[in-house]
XYZ file of C-alpha atoms in Angstrom:
585
model
C -20.331 -0.705 31.241
C -21.615 -3.784 29.096
C -22.077 -3.263 25.456
C -25.546 -4.300 24.913
C -26.630 -5.303 21.601
C -28.101 -2.750 19.220
C -31.062 -4.910 17.833
C -33.959 -2.959 16.509
C -36.956 -2.962 14.160
C -37.891 0.075 12.314
C -40.681 2.269 13.461
C -40.457 5.277 11.345
C -37.967 7.456 9.231
C -37.794 11.362 9.647
C -35.865 14.332 8.715
C -34.849 16.615 11.358
C -32.533 19.214 9.241
C -32.847 22.831 8.920
C -31.673 24.764 5.587
C -29.679 21.920 4.128
C -29.814 23.820 0.663
C -28.208 26.857 2.352
C -30.771 29.120 0.821
C -31.046 30.931 4.002
C -27.172 31.218 4.504
C -26.146 29.350 7.372
C -29.472 29.831 9.465
C -29.887 26.654 11.545
C -26.238 25.793 11.309
C -23.414 26.350 14.034
C -19.854 27.137 13.348
C -17.082 25.246 15.503
C -13.921 27.559 14.501
C -14.578 31.030 14.016
C -11.057 31.772 12.978
C -11.723 29.988 9.972
C -13.889 31.523 7.212
C -17.169 29.576 7.506
C -19.972 31.100 5.574
C -22.516 30.935 2.865
C -21.963 32.173 -0.592
C -23.202 32.230 -4.098
C -20.965 29.901 -6.157
C -21.157 27.904 -9.389
C -24.928 29.164 -9.870
C -26.197 28.531 -6.201
C -25.859 29.177 -2.661
C -23.595 26.893 -0.773
C -21.703 26.647 2.423
C -18.109 27.073 2.345
C -14.998 26.575 4.690
C -11.544 28.174 3.713
C -8.495 27.298 5.622
C -5.431 29.548 4.683
C -1.779 28.254 4.425
C -0.988 30.562 7.113
C -3.465 28.693 9.548
C -3.172 25.620 11.639
C -4.493 22.426 9.789
C -7.061 21.260 12.215
C -11.040 20.291 11.856
C -13.214 23.387 11.303
C -16.422 22.566 10.495
C -20.300 23.825 10.242
C -22.842 21.426 12.224
C -26.335 20.902 13.386
C -27.373 19.245 16.594
C -29.445 16.177 16.177
C -31.971 14.465 18.473
C -31.242 10.865 18.403
C -31.799 7.809 20.606
C -30.019 4.470 20.791
C -30.137 2.418 17.813
C -31.447 5.129 15.496
C -29.996 4.522 11.836
C -28.904 7.994 10.519
C -28.016 8.840 6.982
C -26.764 11.887 5.584
C -26.221 12.762 1.733
C -24.634 15.799 0.343
C -22.484 17.112 -2.538
C -19.118 18.518 -1.848
C -16.052 19.591 -3.549
C -12.643 21.197 -2.418
C -10.380 23.332 -4.518
C -6.680 24.333 -4.056
C -6.503 21.329 -1.400
C -3.369 19.966 0.251
C -1.991 18.550 3.390
C -5.108 16.704 4.895
C -8.146 14.789 4.437
C -10.118 17.326 2.713
C -13.769 18.098 2.399
C -15.926 15.370 4.129
C -19.160 14.795 6.300
C -19.294 13.164 9.666
C -21.822 12.039 12.510
C -20.688 12.446 16.065
C -22.196 11.056 19.142
C -22.080 12.148 22.745
C -22.911 10.945 26.109
C -24.591 12.559 29.013
C -21.473 14.189 30.093
C -20.938 15.670 26.534
C -18.286 13.291 25.950
C -17.622 12.055 22.393
C -18.341 8.469 22.097
C -17.910 7.532 18.599
C -18.164 8.921 14.945
C -18.752 7.929 11.327
C -17.452 9.719 8.315
C -17.725 9.620 4.629
C -14.696 8.832 2.355
C -11.953 11.034 1.143
C -13.030 12.879 -2.065
C -10.748 11.420 -4.975
C -11.795 14.305 -7.487
C -10.520 18.026 -7.024
C -12.365 21.053 -8.442
C -15.607 19.123 -9.215
C -18.894 18.126 -7.251
C -18.974 14.763 -5.938
C -21.661 13.103 -3.953
C -20.958 12.169 -0.517
C -22.943 9.773 2.125
C -22.311 8.621 5.748
C -24.273 6.209 7.697
C -24.143 5.428 11.229
C -26.016 3.790 14.246
C -26.455 5.674 17.444
C -24.770 3.852 20.195
C -25.893 2.716 23.423
C -25.949 5.637 26.157
C -26.052 8.274 23.372
C -27.404 11.610 24.432
C -27.111 13.836 21.348
C -25.491 13.802 18.210
C -24.173 16.304 15.435
C -23.769 16.037 11.524
C -20.867 18.094 10.682
C -19.470 19.337 7.295
C -15.638 19.449 7.729
C -12.459 20.635 5.973
C -9.170 19.005 7.060
C -6.237 20.705 5.438
C -5.395 23.706 3.323
C -7.930 24.945 0.755
C -11.579 25.706 0.249
C -14.335 22.987 0.674
C -17.848 23.583 -0.573
C -21.146 21.958 0.616
C -24.462 21.763 -0.916
C -28.023 19.831 -1.112
C -27.423 18.329 2.439
C -30.336 15.697 3.530
C -30.685 13.729 6.412
C -32.986 10.851 7.516
C -33.130 9.282 10.940
C -34.768 5.976 11.099
C -36.157 5.546 14.563
C -36.420 2.392 15.959
C -37.450 0.155 18.973
C -35.524 -2.786 20.796
C -36.782 -6.095 19.949
C -38.135 -8.094 22.706
C -36.658 -11.528 24.023
C -37.863 -14.155 21.412
C -40.649 -16.793 22.876
C -39.664 -20.013 22.104
C -36.707 -21.452 20.138
C -34.786 -19.750 17.555
C -34.378 -22.116 14.485
C -31.368 -22.095 12.338
C -32.136 -23.632 8.998
C -29.191 -24.561 6.539
C -30.344 -23.999 3.058
C -29.067 -25.110 -0.157
C -28.021 -21.960 -1.205
C -24.098 -21.654 -1.889
C -22.921 -18.275 -1.282
C -19.251 -18.941 -2.025
C -18.432 -22.050 -3.959
C -14.576 -21.732 -3.265
C -13.825 -19.966 -0.043
C -10.694 -17.914 0.117
C -10.045 -18.418 3.753
C -9.476 -16.641 7.061
C -6.468 -14.878 8.142
C -4.969 -12.169 10.209
C -2.503 -9.469 9.202
C 1.100 -10.497 9.881
C 3.549 -8.094 8.704
C 6.633 -10.197 9.125
C 8.569 -7.668 11.368
C 8.275 -9.650 14.637
C 12.044 -11.160 14.540
C 13.716 -7.656 13.608
C 16.109 -5.596 15.645
C 13.075 -3.289 16.931
C 11.609 -6.151 18.449
C 14.500 -7.514 19.868
C 15.315 -4.039 21.515
C 12.204 -4.469 23.363
C 13.052 -7.834 24.920
C 11.931 -10.229 22.279
C 14.188 -13.144 22.460
C 14.482 -16.773 20.325
C 12.573 -18.098 23.697
C 9.550 -16.401 22.898
C 9.439 -17.412 19.333
C 7.680 -21.013 20.155
C 4.731 -18.879 21.523
C 3.893 -16.853 18.418
C 4.688 -19.844 16.035
C 2.803 -22.510 18.027
C -0.317 -20.480 18.113
C -0.248 -19.650 14.499
C 0.332 -23.331 13.541
C -2.715 -24.180 15.760
C -4.692 -21.439 14.185
C -3.827 -22.886 10.783
C -4.771 -19.739 8.830
C -5.426 -20.573 4.973
C -4.105 -17.041 3.840
C -2.006 -14.286 5.182
C -1.630 -10.602 4.261
C 1.998 -9.207 4.750
C 3.273 -5.830 4.224
C 6.468 -5.309 2.457
C 7.924 -1.743 2.828
C 9.702 -0.722 -0.219
C 12.558 0.694 2.003
C 13.090 -2.978 3.105
C 14.087 -4.172 -0.128
C 14.897 -0.995 -2.155
C 15.551 1.664 0.023
C 16.813 4.387 -2.571
C 13.560 3.651 -4.671
C 15.762 3.782 -7.749
C 14.209 0.105 -8.552
C 17.596 -1.150 -9.108
C 19.550 -1.125 -5.824
C 18.023 -4.118 -3.728
C 18.704 -4.959 -0.201
C 17.338 -8.294 -0.067
C 19.488 -9.154 3.187
C 18.193 -6.337 5.400
C 17.374 -6.858 8.874
C 13.595 -6.282 8.050
C 13.948 -8.632 4.879
C 15.412 -11.518 7.289
C 12.630 -11.146 9.379
C 10.124 -11.600 6.611
C 12.130 -14.858 5.696
C 11.581 -16.348 9.110
C 8.036 -15.355 8.863
C 7.515 -16.892 5.361
C 9.335 -19.927 6.545
C 6.369 -20.559 8.979
C 3.591 -19.904 6.415
C 5.540 -22.036 3.798
C 5.761 -25.029 6.480
C 1.819 -24.805 7.227
C 0.810 -24.185 4.001
C -0.972 -20.662 4.286
C -0.905 -18.526 0.863
C 0.641 -15.288 1.449
C -0.478 -12.022 -0.143
C 2.523 -9.436 -0.509
C 1.118 -5.968 -0.203
C 3.451 -2.957 -1.043
C 3.774 0.062 1.191
C 5.659 3.301 0.347
C 5.722 5.230 3.805
C 8.027 8.018 3.652
C 9.006 7.747 0.084
C 8.487 10.195 -2.541
C 8.173 9.327 -6.538
C 7.661 5.837 -5.842
C 5.587 5.345 -9.193
C 6.942 7.854 -11.372
C 8.605 5.408 -13.609
C 5.891 2.630 -13.507
C 7.713 0.161 -16.012
C 11.046 0.508 -13.586
C 8.723 -0.209 -10.686
C 6.843 -3.192 -12.120
C 10.356 -4.679 -13.220
C 11.772 -4.248 -9.601
C 8.558 -6.037 -7.928
C 9.016 -8.903 -10.649
C 12.924 -9.020 -9.360
C 11.431 -9.060 -5.675
C 9.016 -11.875 -6.553
C 11.436 -14.079 -8.617
C 14.022 -13.636 -5.554
C 11.358 -14.821 -3.024
C 9.655 -17.650 -5.042
C 12.539 -19.034 -7.136
C 15.676 -18.125 -5.072
C 14.139 -18.675 -1.626
C 11.553 -21.117 -2.280
C 8.574 -19.397 -1.094
C 5.995 -21.018 -3.245
C 3.380 -19.873 -0.410
C 3.415 -16.452 -1.876
C 0.417 -16.411 -4.182
C -0.993 -12.925 -4.299
C 0.024 -9.237 -4.785
C -1.460 -5.959 -3.776
C -0.073 -2.864 -5.184
C -0.495 -0.713 -2.301
C -2.414 -0.618 1.191
C -5.527 1.615 0.806
C -4.626 3.550 -2.385
C -7.631 5.745 -1.921
C -5.519 7.433 0.711
C -1.805 7.205 0.390
C -1.559 6.622 -3.281
C -3.809 9.717 -4.304
C -2.226 11.929 -1.706
C 0.964 11.137 -3.413
C -0.330 12.751 -6.647
C -1.342 9.699 -8.688
C -4.509 8.961 -10.396
C -6.757 6.015 -10.747
C -5.352 5.808 -14.470
C -1.966 5.453 -13.240
C -3.317 2.833 -10.668
C -4.827 0.884 -13.801
C -1.718 1.268 -15.773
C 0.445 -0.151 -13.101
C -1.646 -3.182 -12.638
C -1.865 -3.786 -16.508
C 1.900 -3.751 -16.439
C 2.367 -5.941 -13.441
C -0.197 -8.446 -14.806
C 2.039 -8.839 -17.928
C 5.406 -8.881 -15.970
C 4.257 -11.739 -13.860
C 3.137 -13.424 -17.113
C 6.482 -12.813 -18.632
C 8.073 -14.385 -15.644
C 6.126 -17.403 -15.560
C 4.822 -16.480 -11.974
C 1.296 -17.516 -11.174
C 0.452 -14.447 -8.891
C -3.133 -13.310 -8.259
C -3.683 -9.516 -8.476
C -5.819 -8.081 -5.722
C -7.912 -5.123 -6.815
C -8.959 -1.939 -5.105
C -8.152 -2.767 -1.451
C -9.885 0.828 -0.424
C -10.250 1.763 2.897
C -14.128 1.813 3.155
C -14.387 4.013 -0.027
C -17.108 2.789 -2.342
C -16.440 5.333 -4.951
C -12.847 4.168 -5.406
C -14.113 0.607 -5.486
C -16.860 1.444 -8.112
C -14.080 2.922 -10.262
C -12.179 -0.189 -9.987
C -14.985 -2.647 -10.977
C -16.234 -0.258 -13.689
C -13.008 0.400 -15.405
C -12.676 -2.617 -17.767
C -9.122 -2.537 -18.201
C -8.574 -2.547 -14.657
C -11.253 -5.292 -13.909
C -9.370 -7.363 -16.699
C -6.105 -7.083 -14.954
C -7.009 -8.274 -11.368
C -8.288 -11.680 -10.115
C -10.183 -10.869 -6.936
C -11.303 -7.442 -5.079
C -10.578 -6.203 -1.429
C -11.939 -3.700 0.645
C -11.242 -2.503 4.394
C -13.547 -1.579 7.173
C -13.356 -0.470 10.871
C -16.963 -0.327 11.824
C -18.004 1.859 14.620
C -19.129 -0.726 16.888
C -22.824 0.272 16.794
C -22.594 0.410 13.035
C -21.898 -3.393 12.634
C -25.618 -3.907 11.874
C -25.071 -2.026 8.766
C -22.370 -4.480 7.531
C -24.800 -6.219 5.296
C -25.402 -2.954 3.237
C -21.490 -2.420 3.128
C -21.056 -5.985 1.644
C -23.846 -5.471 -0.624
C -22.801 -2.386 -2.184
C -19.756 -3.962 -3.214
C -21.041 -7.520 -4.128
C -23.725 -6.359 -6.407
C -21.561 -4.431 -8.759
C -19.301 -7.647 -8.871
C -22.402 -9.827 -9.632
C -23.076 -7.664 -12.820
C -19.671 -8.335 -14.198
C -18.625 -11.371 -16.364
C -16.564 -12.946 -15.324
C -17.682 -12.527 -11.595
C -14.607 -11.923 -9.306
C -14.405 -12.918 -5.695
C -14.784 -10.292 -3.010
C -12.703 -10.430 0.266
C -12.318 -8.268 3.406
C -8.418 -7.286 3.371
C -8.767 -5.933 6.736
C -11.588 -5.317 9.057
C -12.142 -4.659 12.871
C -14.158 -2.015 14.900
C -13.421 1.231 16.604
C -14.790 3.537 19.145
C -13.678 7.200 19.895
C -10.466 5.889 21.747
C -9.161 4.027 18.565
C -6.447 5.466 16.464
C -4.121 4.138 13.409
C -2.176 1.938 15.999
C -4.043 1.688 19.092
C -7.474 0.322 19.565
C -8.472 -0.382 23.424
C -11.874 -1.840 22.473
C -10.030 -4.698 20.836
C -8.948 -5.836 24.347
C -12.616 -6.459 25.693
C -14.937 -9.390 25.352
C -17.690 -7.792 23.122
C -15.132 -7.478 20.297
C -15.434 -11.301 19.850
C -18.803 -11.161 19.263
C -18.879 -8.261 17.018
C -16.409 -10.164 14.829
C -18.441 -13.380 14.823
C -21.435 -11.083 13.732
C -19.989 -9.133 10.789
C -18.300 -12.506 9.729
C -21.330 -14.378 9.578
C -23.418 -11.890 7.967
C -20.729 -11.505 5.160
C -20.385 -15.408 4.757
C -24.230 -15.177 4.175
C -24.023 -12.726 1.668
C -21.196 -14.185 -0.319
C -17.923 -12.583 1.030
C -15.242 -15.015 -0.029
C -12.669 -14.313 2.783
C -11.562 -12.219 5.996
C -8.117 -11.019 7.019
C -8.474 -9.332 10.476
C -6.328 -6.616 11.556
C -3.983 -7.705 13.179
C -2.190 -10.791 14.373
C -0.501 -9.659 17.646
C 1.108 -6.684 19.303
C 4.459 -5.914 17.724
C 6.774 -3.175 17.100
C 6.696 -1.807 13.347
C 9.381 0.348 11.634
C 10.141 3.449 13.390
C 9.536 2.012 16.581
C 5.719 2.294 16.298
C 3.855 -0.155 18.497
C 0.751 -1.775 16.773
C -1.930 -2.506 19.373
C -4.708 -4.109 17.136
C -3.958 -7.656 18.054
C -5.191 -11.157 18.920
C -2.828 -11.273 21.674
C -0.531 -9.000 23.798
C 2.949 -8.184 23.553
C 5.839 -9.734 25.728
C 5.055 -7.116 28.570
C 1.839 -8.817 29.282
C 3.115 -12.169 28.845
C 1.720 -12.765 25.335
C -1.843 -12.792 26.887
C -4.601 -13.836 24.304
C -7.498 -11.447 24.017
C -11.078 -13.025 23.749
C -11.321 -12.154 19.813
C -8.167 -14.758 19.679
C -10.652 -17.733 20.518
C -13.235 -16.535 18.223
C -10.835 -15.996 15.347
C -9.064 -19.184 15.776
C -12.137 -21.123 15.496
C -12.786 -19.793 12.022
C -9.284 -20.112 10.760
C -8.693 -23.616 12.101
C -11.980 -25.110 11.359
C -12.283 -24.117 7.580
C -10.022 -25.005 4.633
C -9.185 -22.771 1.441
C -11.760 -24.056 -1.115
C -14.605 -24.898 1.283
C -18.120 -24.242 0.097
C -20.076 -21.680 2.110
C -23.845 -22.270 2.609
C -26.263 -19.942 4.077
C -27.935 -20.492 7.229
C -31.353 -18.626 7.689
C -32.104 -17.558 11.140
C -35.834 -17.119 12.496
C -34.370 -14.139 14.472
C -31.414 -12.971 12.592
C -30.818 -9.809 14.740
C -30.420 -11.970 17.784
C -28.585 -15.076 16.422
C -26.568 -15.298 13.285
C -24.927 -18.495 11.852
C -23.560 -19.571 8.682
C -21.921 -23.081 7.379
C -18.198 -22.967 5.788
C -17.240 -26.880 4.844
C -18.481 -28.803 7.565
C -18.653 -26.397 10.418
C -21.610 -24.481 11.483
C -20.571 -21.036 13.197
C -23.105 -19.233 15.327
C -23.270 -16.078 17.694
C -25.685 -14.800 20.346
C -24.582 -11.399 21.058
C -27.812 -10.713 23.112
C -28.126 -10.492 26.799
C -30.521 -13.462 26.831
C -30.263 -17.106 26.839
C -31.935 -18.856 23.840
C -32.869 -22.231 22.646
C -31.669 -23.238 19.198
C -33.410 -25.714 16.849
C -31.523 -27.008 13.915
C -32.965 -27.848 10.536
C -31.021 -29.221 7.817
C -27.872 -29.859 9.881
C -26.755 -32.964 11.750
C -24.080 -31.906 13.819
C -23.133 -33.543 17.114
C -19.822 -32.372 18.146
C -19.156 -28.843 19.025
C -18.147 -25.967 21.709
C -19.704 -22.901 23.075
C -17.644 -19.955 24.395
C -18.475 -17.313 26.948
C -16.316 -14.619 28.675
C -16.042 -16.851 31.769
C -14.799 -19.941 29.790
C -11.780 -18.377 27.874
C -8.589 -19.482 29.225
C -4.898 -20.819 27.793
C -4.217 -20.514 24.419
C -5.620 -23.509 22.731
C -8.942 -25.345 23.101
C -11.319 -24.017 25.585
C -14.884 -23.129 26.360
C -17.688 -25.799 27.103
C -18.925 -28.845 25.253
C -21.888 -28.211 23.255
C -24.660 -30.718 24.302
C -27.246 -31.512 21.492
C -30.861 -31.871 23.322
C -33.341 -33.384 20.417
C -32.773 -31.284 17.429
C -31.147 -28.188 19.223
C -29.088 -26.913 21.969
C -28.974 -24.158 24.531
C -27.140 -21.201 23.874
C -26.018 -18.697 26.822
C -26.142 -14.922 26.597
C -23.243 -13.104 24.659
C -21.732 -16.685 23.447
C -20.318 -17.795 20.225
C -19.238 -21.164 19.199
C -19.333 -24.054 16.571
C -20.735 -27.233 15.598
C -19.211 -29.861 13.458
C -21.272 -31.948 10.813
C -21.185 -35.570 11.735
């Protein structure tokens, strides 16, 4: 089934929720798991909904929910207050939209971030767009883990919409004088550096395969690369004194860093603490150990490409679930900044790095001690594919608080992608399809026009992670499929090879921004037409002559492909579901 574009203009906004205050008990609500205690009760001076999961019960996803009447493209938004108590082993209390097709099969979902605070009421929000083919939806209040979840003051708005018609006449792309980013951080792809280790060798990766990977990376010419460094790779005991800098995984990292050093790509070292306990109990010892690691990598091994550090991947998840607070998060960053300065290492500290958690991000920006300790801010998002039209709101929610600070610091997307109901932590079949390339162009161009200073897509290629975990998020397949490039590889390669770190980003205004998006980075105009219609483009303020256009049928090989863009007067013809670039003459 083709993924038709979700492109709509607003007609009206309605609320279709019954008894969101729970003053009438659970009237209007359904219960998914009768074995769990789901009820309305008087608590904290008001009537609330509660879900209780006892330690003797199985951890699952008990919920109370309402069925919603929705249509394709409707924009849904729900708000509530929630809290959890005696919570352990799970995600806790949260809110979610689920979408179902005509066969009652779940198509996709969107959920609120994890609650960071315990034993207090916290506002929660979830937004979503009803995907193509939707027949029904549900708004759920859930508890994942042991403990008690409480919900109150649930509100819901459905912004109904209608499809936009095919445009009459040309679509004008106007290059403005508005500079959205004075010095762009660059485009990159997550490369966690384990390709050359024993686990991948055990899956038939040989030195004869290395030129395929390395040649593609050289051609893509990324300006920055995010790379996990698992603490077990270099300090497996976690005593922060006993280092294993010559472990198999570290040797694989060195071979990876050799490549990025050679091509001049800056590397962000991101810590991961998988399977380890007490990692940050002694912050001074931990910080000293990280300093030793960086001194070894930069001064002993000569990897001057290493320029950035991130404490831990998605700290609103693992870091908090290990029992650490935001105050401890701040302290470690303050200590790390001083440690790098003491050693004379010019390393930028990346802030927040949250997994689509605006609450965590806001705490990082608002805490002046934390803000002063970092050099740039990062967030991650894996948009439900229909929700990509909400990307602008995601960006503005983060850019606006940064604009109110002095000095203003850059915001980058440290990870991003898309998901549907087949997606998981390590597998994402939707990334193998052609529309993923179009979606990627859409959200990147939206971000460029709003001031996002860099993007790193998850992830570079299929590979085995430590523990024999296969990572399916990728720009190209594993050896068992002959390293086949996916459509998104071609879209991402254009962004990374045709731009440079430090480029100026200028805003491009589209006369039909829901149909065609564009932006200029340096001397390159990037554009995408995600619709099923061919369109005529008229250019204003950009004098490009040389470029290429890509459709699903014109993708081949692993270098340049597509078709030559032909300028006709002051514009060009753009096929349906296509992307491309035009170089400034």
